[in-house]
Amino acid sequence: MMILSRQQGRTICLSLLLFILSGTAGYPSGLEITEVTFCGKYDKPPTIKASPWPFTPIGNLFNVSLTFTPAVDVLEASIQYKVVSDGEVITGESYDKLCKLSPDLCSLPADETKVWTRSGKLPVIPPVLKNRTYKVSAQLFNEEKIVFLCAEVVAKLH
């Protein structure tokens, strides 16, 4: 009987030690959006709706709806974005063929409201990216290189 108590005690102690050492035990992994701002001047400011908000756990379905009214005609679209963490640029890129990835962002007449929606599941986050805050800046341009949508998102990966 004494041996069983020692084994249980060791198991409990080992479990507590692993809990303390893991640092994130008890906290769900996922994405927490802390701030969304739209840069630029708009006659009708864009709005965003996301579910769940502000925290999306890994593997859960999320829905995003962005409503905006471009001030210019958009026949072709391109995007320029940058991801910054702790003052360091993690990645940044320009992509000119946005219509191939998202055809519903093209052929938009000026001053007509567009609702852009996406759904998906948040993928597994590599441990090296966790517990950091990221700022993502993105600008969308029309074929004449005029910005029609600009946003900054601050989020933390858990």
mmCIF file of C-alpha atoms in Angstrom:
data_model
loop_
_atom_site.group_PDB
_atom_site.id
_atom_site.type_symbol
_atom_site.label_atom_id
_atom_site.label_comp_id
_atom_site.label_asym_id
_atom_site.label_seq_id
_atom_site.Cartn_x
_atom_site.Cartn_y
_atom_site.Cartn_z
ATOM 1 C CA MET A 1 0.000 0.000 0.000
ATOM 2 C CA MET A 2 2.869 2.378 0.786
ATOM 3 C CA ILE A 3 4.425 1.744 -2.645
ATOM 4 C CA LEU A 4 1.206 2.758 -4.365
ATOM 5 C CA SER A 5 1.112 6.056 -2.452
ATOM 6 C CA ARG A 6 4.713 6.830 -3.420
ATOM 7 C CA GLN A 7 4.018 6.112 -7.088
ATOM 8 C CA GLN A 8 0.960 8.355 -7.020
ATOM 9 C CA GLY A 9 2.934 11.067 -5.241
ATOM 10 C CA ARG A 10 5.733 10.867 -7.808
ATOM 11 C CA THR A 11 3.237 11.017 -10.649
ATOM 12 C CA ILE A 12 1.556 14.082 -9.168
ATOM 13 C CA CYS A 13 4.921 15.799 -8.523
ATOM 14 C CA LEU A 14 6.115 15.041 -12.063
ATOM 15 C CA SER A 15 2.857 16.362 -13.513
ATOM 16 C CA LEU A 16 3.135 19.585 -11.489
ATOM 17 C CA LEU A 17 6.768 20.010 -12.529
ATOM 18 C CA LEU A 18 5.869 19.609 -16.208
ATOM 19 C CA PHE A 19 3.004 22.073 -15.746
ATOM 20 C CA ILE A 20 5.326 24.700 -14.224
ATOM 21 C CA LEU A 21 8.139 24.165 -16.741
ATOM 22 C CA SER A 22 5.887 24.358 -19.778
ATOM 23 C CA GLY A 23 5.079 28.004 -18.995
ATOM 24 C CA THR A 24 1.984 27.952 -21.165
ATOM 25 C CA ALA A 25 0.213 25.004 -19.594
ATOM 26 C CA GLY A 26 -3.408 25.775 -19.035
ATOM 27 C CA TYR A 27 -3.439 28.481 -21.718
ATOM 28 C CA PRO A 28 -5.015 27.619 -25.063
ATOM 29 C CA SER A 29 -2.965 28.118 -28.206
ATOM 30 C CA GLY A 30 -4.333 30.554 -30.698
ATOM 31 C CA LEU A 31 -4.465 34.086 -32.053
ATOM 32 C CA GLU A 32 -5.558 37.089 -29.989
ATOM 33 C CA ILE A 33 -6.297 40.231 -31.985
ATOM 34 C CA THR A 34 -5.709 43.278 -29.802
ATOM 35 C CA GLU A 35 -6.177 46.116 -32.290
ATOM 36 C CA VAL A 36 -7.413 46.767 -35.833
ATOM 37 C CA THR A 37 -7.069 50.215 -37.382
ATOM 38 C CA PHE A 38 -7.706 51.445 -40.886
ATOM 39 C CA CYS A 39 -5.150 53.895 -42.234
ATOM 40 C CA GLY A 40 -5.949 56.461 -44.889
ATOM 41 C CA LYS A 41 -8.938 58.720 -45.436
ATOM 42 C CA TYR A 42 -12.329 57.259 -46.275
ATOM 43 C CA ASP A 43 -15.722 58.802 -47.034
ATOM 44 C CA LYS A 44 -17.218 55.618 -45.594
ATOM 45 C CA PRO A 45 -14.815 54.034 -43.049
ATOM 46 C CA PRO A 46 -14.249 50.277 -43.444
ATOM 47 C CA THR A 47 -15.572 47.898 -40.799
ATOM 48 C CA ILE A 48 -14.490 44.423 -39.797
ATOM 49 C CA LYS A 49 -16.354 41.644 -38.037
ATOM 50 C CA ALA A 50 -14.666 38.463 -36.873
ATOM 51 C CA SER A 51 -15.937 35.456 -35.020
ATOM 52 C CA PRO A 52 -14.758 34.329 -32.561
ATOM 53 C CA TRP A 53 -13.395 37.657 -31.340
ATOM 54 C CA PRO A 54 -10.849 38.632 -30.007
ATOM 55 C CA PHE A 55 -9.354 35.142 -29.448
ATOM 56 C CA THR A 56 -9.387 32.300 -31.970
ATOM 57 C CA PRO A 57 -8.120 28.925 -30.676
ATOM 58 C CA ILE A 58 -6.085 26.659 -32.956
ATOM 59 C CA GLY A 59 -8.233 24.280 -34.971
ATOM 60 C CA ASN A 60 -11.417 26.306 -34.482
ATOM 61 C CA LEU A 61 -13.399 27.715 -37.370
ATOM 62 C CA PHE A 62 -13.159 31.488 -37.749
ATOM 63 C CA ASN A 63 -15.149 33.884 -39.929
ATOM 64 C CA VAL A 64 -14.023 37.326 -41.096
ATOM 65 C CA SER A 65 -16.164 39.923 -42.836
ATOM 66 C CA LEU A 66 -14.640 43.172 -44.135
ATOM 67 C CA THR A 67 -16.937 45.900 -45.458
ATOM 68 C CA PHE A 68 -15.349 48.735 -47.444
ATOM 69 C CA THR A 69 -16.159 51.238 -50.167
ATOM 70 C CA PRO A 70 -13.296 51.958 -52.570
ATOM 71 C CA ALA A 71 -13.014 55.601 -53.642
ATOM 72 C CA VAL A 72 -11.496 54.507 -56.976
ATOM 73 C CA ASP A 73 -12.315 51.851 -59.571
ATOM 74 C CA VAL A 74 -10.443 48.604 -58.984
ATOM 75 C CA LEU A 75 -9.936 46.481 -62.091
ATOM 76 C CA GLU A 76 -6.738 44.799 -60.891
ATOM 77 C CA ALA A 77 -5.489 44.651 -57.309
ATOM 78 C CA SER A 78 -2.102 44.293 -55.662
ATOM 79 C CA ILE A 79 -1.060 44.116 -52.030
ATOM 80 C CA GLN A 80 1.957 45.257 -50.078
ATOM 81 C CA TYR A 81 2.338 44.022 -46.511
ATOM 82 C CA LYS A 82 4.839 43.944 -43.674
ATOM 83 C CA VAL A 83 4.953 41.920 -40.428
ATOM 84 C CA VAL A 84 6.888 43.442 -37.496
ATOM 85 C CA SER A 85 7.625 41.976 -34.056
ATOM 86 C CA ASP A 86 9.747 43.608 -31.340
ATOM 87 C CA GLY A 87 10.753 46.359 -33.800
ATOM 88 C CA GLU A 88 12.137 43.797 -36.266
ATOM 89 C CA VAL A 89 10.654 43.209 -39.723
ATOM 90 C CA ILE A 90 9.801 39.504 -39.843
ATOM 91 C CA THR A 91 8.556 39.457 -43.414
ATOM 92 C CA GLY A 92 7.224 41.808 -46.051
ATOM 93 C CA GLU A 93 6.232 41.420 -49.639
ATOM 94 C CA SER A 94 4.438 42.969 -52.588
ATOM 95 C CA TYR A 95 2.170 40.826 -54.686
ATOM 96 C CA ASP A 96 0.757 42.097 -57.980
ATOM 97 C CA LYS A 97 -1.549 39.227 -58.904
ATOM 98 C CA LEU A 98 -4.067 39.513 -56.048
ATOM 99 C CA CYS A 99 -6.962 38.901 -58.457
ATOM 100 C CA LYS A 100 -5.754 35.333 -58.994
ATOM 101 C CA LEU A 101 -5.850 34.644 -55.223
ATOM 102 C CA SER A 102 -9.018 36.580 -54.505
ATOM 103 C CA PRO A 103 -11.048 37.420 -57.639
ATOM 104 C CA ASP A 104 -13.752 39.056 -55.530
ATOM 105 C CA LEU A 105 -11.323 41.931 -54.760
ATOM 106 C CA CYS A 106 -11.214 42.921 -58.430
ATOM 107 C CA SER A 107 -13.642 44.603 -60.818
ATOM 108 C CA LEU A 108 -14.918 46.858 -58.043
ATOM 109 C CA PRO A 109 -16.600 50.104 -59.105
ATOM 110 C CA ALA A 110 -15.756 53.261 -57.153
ATOM 111 C CA ASP A 111 -18.150 54.256 -54.350
ATOM 112 C CA GLU A 112 -19.858 50.855 -54.287
ATOM 113 C CA THR A 113 -19.765 49.014 -50.955
ATOM 114 C CA LYS A 114 -18.118 45.606 -50.999
ATOM 115 C CA VAL A 115 -18.389 42.901 -48.340
ATOM 116 C CA TRP A 116 -15.388 40.543 -48.457
ATOM 117 C CA THR A 117 -15.721 37.355 -46.390
ATOM 118 C CA ARG A 118 -13.431 34.469 -45.520
ATOM 119 C CA SER A 119 -13.726 31.384 -43.311
ATOM 120 C CA GLY A 120 -11.201 28.817 -42.247
ATOM 121 C CA LYS A 121 -9.497 27.034 -39.399
ATOM 122 C CA LEU A 122 -6.523 28.502 -37.591
ATOM 123 C CA PRO A 123 -3.531 26.225 -38.299
ATOM 124 C CA VAL A 124 -1.062 24.975 -35.695
ATOM 125 C CA ILE A 125 1.342 27.735 -34.642
ATOM 126 C CA PRO A 126 5.050 26.794 -34.523
ATOM 127 C CA PRO A 127 6.449 27.231 -30.984
ATOM 128 C CA VAL A 128 9.119 29.691 -32.183
ATOM 129 C CA LEU A 129 6.362 32.171 -33.144
ATOM 130 C CA LYS A 130 4.353 31.899 -29.918
ATOM 131 C CA ASN A 131 4.187 34.410 -27.072
ATOM 132 C CA ARG A 132 5.074 37.334 -29.317
ATOM 133 C CA THR A 133 3.100 40.340 -30.460
ATOM 134 C CA TYR A 134 2.977 41.069 -34.186
ATOM 135 C CA LYS A 135 1.922 44.154 -36.129
ATOM 136 C CA VAL A 136 0.773 43.525 -39.681
ATOM 137 C CA SER A 137 0.437 46.496 -42.039
ATOM 138 C CA ALA A 138 -1.227 45.977 -45.404
ATOM 139 C CA GLN A 139 -2.106 48.253 -48.307
ATOM 140 C CA LEU A 140 -4.211 47.275 -51.285
ATOM 141 C CA PHE A 141 -3.690 49.146 -54.558
ATOM 142 C CA ASN A 142 -5.652 49.343 -57.779
ATOM 143 C CA GLU A 143 -4.029 49.034 -61.220
ATOM 144 C CA GLU A 144 -2.986 52.715 -61.108
ATOM 145 C CA LYS A 145 -1.155 52.117 -57.782
ATOM 146 C CA ILE A 146 -3.735 54.145 -55.825
ATOM 147 C CA VAL A 147 -4.411 52.793 -52.317
ATOM 148 C CA PHE A 148 -8.032 51.722 -51.937
ATOM 149 C CA LEU A 149 -7.733 49.933 -48.589
ATOM 150 C CA CYS A 150 -5.147 50.172 -45.821
ATOM 151 C CA ALA A 151 -5.151 48.437 -42.421
ATOM 152 C CA GLU A 152 -2.947 47.628 -39.446
ATOM 153 C CA VAL A 153 -3.611 44.655 -37.173
ATOM 154 C CA VAL A 154 -1.885 44.000 -33.855
ATOM 155 C CA ALA A 155 -2.128 40.414 -32.610
ATOM 156 C CA LYS A 156 -0.478 38.057 -30.160
ATOM 157 C CA LEU A 157 0.156 34.394 -30.840
ATOM 158 C CA HIS A 158 -0.358 32.168 -27.805
#
